[in-house]
């Protein structure tokens, strides 16, 4: 389970929304009473420890009933496999959770004006029991049995297809929360979404996040199709850490030499063309897995270099 920080961000969003005298929106994600025999966000779990009883004025460490996140006893994966995915539709921006720019843990993020064209690869995590029934950044009830997700910059609400690059499985999620603010994570999936594409029970996975723009004509052709599962003989995607991108090749090589001297290997200087300009990217990898990527990231930061960005190729 991955540490999350959805609300102090929510409190900043509340200030922005309340300045116009707007009331809190209804928790629209909890409109379904149950799926597959399990409680949804508006069920007993929400009323007993979350939902309207969720005191969002309390600190992040004291709001939740559980100290650590965990996974539920059910439903089993075969039940989640039969749950319907959300159908992308045009929705107004939520009154809460879209403040831009916003800052969390010293990092500043800008919410995208539109989801159109957004595609990114990176590491996915997921969240479960600890947050079930509690408020998301948009003040909807988090329901771990729905296909939803938290993202740092996509508008709330918006839709995206998330594809596990290691097995080709994909799911459409509705983004209604902010996060994950753990470094090196691109998206936080609901428990159901993680089960659907095989990020659970491993805990993390290499994914592609491809936004869906429901303002465009929706048909089988316009929704981004999932890629076919990779061939068994094909090597899986690799995790790289990009330490910097330089227009000056000398500066790029200087940073690369610092990393090599600190026994990071392999270190690559890769040429790329961006908007007609030649850029030298300094990358470490491929790395053995997510845990190693997290460890190497901390070590690079401790050298006084900028925080690396995850690249999945």
Coordinates of C-alpha atoms in Angstrom, one line a residue, residues 37-296:
X37 CA -23.0 -8.0 -3.1
X38 CA -20.4 -5.6 -1.7
X39 CA -21.0 -2.2 -0.2
X40 CA -20.4 0.9 -2.3
X41 CA -19.5 4.4 -1.1
X42 CA -23.0 5.2 0.0
X43 CA -23.5 1.9 1.9
X44 CA -22.9 1.0 5.6
X45 CA -19.1 1.5 5.4
X46 CA -19.6 5.1 4.3
X47 CA -22.2 5.9 6.9
X48 CA -20.3 4.3 9.8
X49 CA -16.9 5.8 9.3
X50 CA -16.9 8.0 6.2
X51 CA -19.2 9.9 4.0
X52 CA -21.0 12.7 5.9
X53 CA -19.2 11.6 9.1
X54 CA -15.8 12.2 7.6
X55 CA -14.4 15.2 9.5
X56 CA -12.2 16.8 6.8
X57 CA -11.2 19.5 9.1
X58 CA -9.0 17.1 11.1
X59 CA -5.4 16.4 10.2
X60 CA -4.5 13.7 7.7
X61 CA -3.0 11.5 10.4
X62 CA -6.2 11.6 12.5
X63 CA -9.0 11.5 9.9
X64 CA -9.0 7.8 9.2
X65 CA -10.1 4.9 11.3
X66 CA -7.1 2.7 10.2
X67 CA -3.5 3.6 10.6
X68 CA -2.3 1.7 7.6
X69 CA -3.9 0.8 4.3
X70 CA -5.0 -2.8 3.6
X71 CA -6.9 -4.8 1.0
X72 CA -10.4 -6.1 1.7
X73 CA -11.3 -9.7 2.2
X74 CA -13.5 -9.5 -0.9
X75 CA -14.8 -9.4 -3.5
X76 CA -12.7 -12.0 -5.2
X77 CA -11.0 -11.2 -8.5
X78 CA -13.6 -13.2 -10.5
X79 CA -16.4 -10.9 -9.2
X80 CA -14.4 -7.7 -10.0
X81 CA -13.8 -9.1 -13.5
X82 CA -17.6 -8.9 -14.1
X83 CA -18.1 -5.3 -12.8
X84 CA -18.9 -2.8 -15.6
X85 CA -16.4 -0.1 -16.4
X86 CA -17.5 3.6 -16.3
X87 CA -18.7 5.0 -19.6
X88 CA -17.0 8.3 -20.3
X89 CA -19.3 11.2 -20.5
X90 CA -19.1 15.0 -20.6
X91 CA -19.3 16.3 -17.0
X92 CA -18.8 19.8 -15.6
X93 CA -15.6 20.4 -13.6
X94 CA -16.0 19.6 -10.0
X95 CA -16.2 22.6 -7.6
X96 CA -13.5 21.0 -5.5
X97 CA -10.1 19.5 -6.3
X98 CA -9.3 21.6 -9.4
X99 CA -7.4 24.4 -7.7
X100 CA -4.4 25.3 -10.0
X101 CA -1.6 25.7 -9.3
X102 CA -1.4 23.8 -6.0
X103 CA 1.5 22.8 -3.8
X104 CA 2.0 19.6 -1.8
X105 CA 5.2 18.5 0.0
X106 CA 7.1 21.4 -1.7
X107 CA 6.1 20.4 -5.2
X108 CA 3.8 22.6 -7.3
X109 CA 1.4 21.1 -9.8
X110 CA -0.8 22.7 -12.5
X111 CA -4.1 21.1 -13.4
X112 CA -4.5 20.6 -17.1
X113 CA -7.0 22.7 -18.9
X114 CA -8.2 19.7 -20.8
X115 CA -7.5 15.9 -20.7
X116 CA -7.2 15.8 -24.5
X117 CA -3.9 14.4 -25.8
X118 CA -2.6 13.4 -22.4
X119 CA -0.5 10.1 -22.5
X120 CA 2.1 9.1 -19.9
X121 CA 3.9 6.0 -18.8
X122 CA 5.0 5.4 -15.3
X123 CA 4.4 3.4 -12.1
X124 CA 0.9 2.9 -10.7
X125 CA 0.0 2.2 -7.1
X126 CA -3.4 1.6 -5.5
X127 CA -5.4 2.3 -2.3
X128 CA -8.0 0.4 -0.5
X129 CA -9.6 -0.2 2.9
X130 CA -8.2 2.7 4.8
X131 CA -9.8 5.3 2.5
X132 CA -13.0 3.4 1.6
X133 CA -16.1 5.6 2.3
X134 CA -14.0 8.7 3.0
X135 CA -14.0 11.9 0.9
X136 CA -11.8 12.3 -2.2
X137 CA -10.4 15.7 -3.2
X138 CA -13.6 16.3 -5.1
X139 CA -15.7 15.6 -2.0
X140 CA -17.1 12.4 -3.5
X141 CA -17.0 9.2 -1.4
X142 CA -14.1 7.0 -2.3
X143 CA -15.4 3.5 -3.3
X144 CA -12.7 0.9 -3.7
X145 CA -15.1 -1.3 -5.7
X146 CA -15.6 1.3 -8.4
X147 CA -13.1 1.9 -11.2
X148 CA -11.7 5.2 -10.2
X149 CA -8.3 6.8 -9.7
X150 CA -6.3 9.7 -8.2
X151 CA -4.1 11.8 -10.5
X152 CA -2.0 14.9 -9.9
X153 CA -2.9 17.0 -13.0
X154 CA -5.8 15.6 -15.0
X155 CA -9.1 17.6 -14.4
X156 CA -11.6 16.3 -12.0
X157 CA -13.6 14.5 -13.1
X158 CA -12.0 13.0 -16.2
X159 CA -11.6 9.6 -17.7
X160 CA -8.5 7.6 -18.7
X161 CA -7.6 4.1 -20.0
X162 CA -4.9 2.6 -17.8
X163 CA -3.0 -0.3 -19.4
X164 CA -0.7 -2.6 -17.5
X165 CA 2.4 -2.7 -19.8
X166 CA 3.5 -6.0 -18.4
X167 CA 0.4 -8.0 -19.3
X168 CA -1.6 -5.8 -21.7
X169 CA -4.7 -5.7 -19.5
X170 CA -6.5 -2.3 -19.4
X171 CA -9.4 -0.6 -17.6
X172 CA -11.2 2.7 -18.0
X173 CA -11.2 4.7 -14.8
X174 CA -12.9 7.9 -13.7
X175 CA -10.5 10.3 -12.0
X176 CA -12.1 11.9 -8.9
X177 CA -9.1 12.4 -6.5
X178 CA -5.7 14.0 -6.3
X179 CA -2.5 12.0 -5.8
X180 CA -0.4 10.0 -5.5
X181 CA 2.2 12.3 -3.9
X182 CA 4.6 9.5 -3.3
X183 CA 7.6 10.2 -5.6
X184 CA 7.8 8.1 -8.7
X185 CA 4.1 7.3 -9.0
X186 CA 2.0 8.5 -11.9
X187 CA -1.5 7.3 -10.8
X188 CA -3.2 5.7 -7.8
X189 CA -5.9 3.2 -8.8
X190 CA -8.9 2.0 -6.8
X191 CA -8.6 -1.5 -5.5
X192 CA -11.1 -2.8 -8.2
X193 CA -9.1 -1.1 -11.0
X194 CA -5.8 -2.6 -9.6
X195 CA -7.3 -6.1 -9.5
X196 CA -8.8 -5.7 -13.0
X197 CA -5.4 -5.1 -14.6
X198 CA -3.1 -7.1 -12.3
X199 CA -1.5 -4.3 -10.3
X200 CA -2.9 -6.1 -7.3
X201 CA -1.6 -8.2 -5.4
X202 CA 1.9 -7.0 -6.4
X203 CA 1.1 -3.5 -5.2
X204 CA 2.6 -1.5 -8.1
X205 CA 2.8 -1.9 -11.8
X206 CA 4.2 -0.3 -15.0
X207 CA 1.3 1.4 -16.8
X208 CA 0.3 3.7 -19.6
X209 CA -2.3 6.3 -18.7
X210 CA -4.1 7.6 -21.8
X211 CA -6.8 10.3 -21.2
X212 CA -10.1 10.0 -22.9
X213 CA -11.8 13.2 -24.1
X214 CA -15.6 12.5 -24.0
X215 CA -16.3 15.8 -25.7
X216 CA -15.2 14.1 -28.9
X217 CA -17.6 11.7 -30.7
X218 CA -17.6 8.5 -28.7
X219 CA -17.6 5.2 -30.6
X220 CA -15.7 2.0 -30.6
X221 CA -13.2 3.6 -32.9
X222 CA -12.6 6.8 -30.9
X223 CA -12.1 5.2 -27.5
X224 CA -8.4 4.3 -27.3
X225 CA -8.3 0.5 -27.7
X226 CA -6.2 -1.6 -25.3
X227 CA -2.9 -2.9 -26.8
X228 CA -2.7 -6.7 -27.4
X229 CA -1.0 -8.7 -24.6
X230 CA 2.8 -8.8 -25.0
X231 CA 4.3 -11.9 -26.6
X232 CA 5.8 -14.3 -24.0
X233 CA 9.2 -14.0 -25.6
X234 CA 9.2 -10.2 -25.6
X235 CA 11.1 -8.4 -22.8
X236 CA 9.0 -6.4 -20.5
X237 CA 9.2 -2.6 -20.2
X238 CA 12.1 -1.1 -18.3
X239 CA 12.2 1.5 -15.6
X240 CA 14.6 4.4 -16.1
X241 CA 15.3 7.5 -14.1
X242 CA 15.8 10.7 -16.0
X243 CA 18.1 12.9 -14.0
X244 CA 18.1 15.8 -16.4
X245 CA 17.6 17.1 -20.0
X246 CA 20.3 19.4 -21.3
X247 CA 20.7 21.4 -24.5
X248 CA 24.5 21.5 -23.8
X249 CA 26.1 18.1 -24.3
X250 CA 29.0 19.0 -22.0
X251 CA 26.6 19.6 -19.1
X252 CA 24.9 16.4 -19.8
X253 CA 28.1 14.4 -19.7
X254 CA 29.2 16.2 -16.5
X255 CA 26.1 14.9 -14.7
X256 CA 26.5 11.5 -16.2
X257 CA 30.1 11.3 -14.9
X258 CA 28.9 12.3 -11.4
X259 CA 26.4 9.4 -11.5
X260 CA 29.0 6.9 -12.8
X261 CA 31.5 8.0 -10.1
X262 CA 28.8 7.3 -7.5
X263 CA 28.5 3.7 -8.9
X264 CA 25.2 4.1 -10.6
X265 CA 25.0 1.9 -13.6
X266 CA 24.2 1.8 -16.4
X267 CA 24.2 5.6 -17.0
X268 CA 23.1 6.7 -20.5
X269 CA 23.2 10.0 -22.3
X270 CA 20.4 9.8 -24.9
X271 CA 19.8 12.3 -27.7
X272 CA 16.2 13.4 -28.4
X273 CA 14.5 15.9 -30.6
X274 CA 11.9 18.2 -28.9
X275 CA 10.3 20.9 -31.0
X276 CA 13.2 20.8 -33.4
X277 CA 15.8 21.2 -30.7
X278 CA 18.4 18.6 -29.8
X279 CA 18.2 17.6 -26.1
X280 CA 20.6 15.3 -24.2
X281 CA 18.8 13.2 -21.6
X282 CA 20.8 11.7 -18.8
X283 CA 19.2 8.4 -17.6
X284 CA 20.0 5.7 -15.1
X285 CA 18.7 2.2 -15.9
X286 CA 17.1 0.0 -16.7
X287 CA 16.4 -0.8 -13.1
X288 CA 15.3 -4.1 -11.6
X289 CA 12.0 -2.9 -10.3
X290 CA 10.0 -0.3 -8.4
X291 CA 11.8 -0.8 -5.1
X292 CA 15.1 -0.2 -6.7
X293 CA 13.8 2.9 -8.6
X294 CA 12.6 4.3 -5.3
X295 CA 16.0 3.6 -3.6
X296 CA 18.0 5.1 -6.5

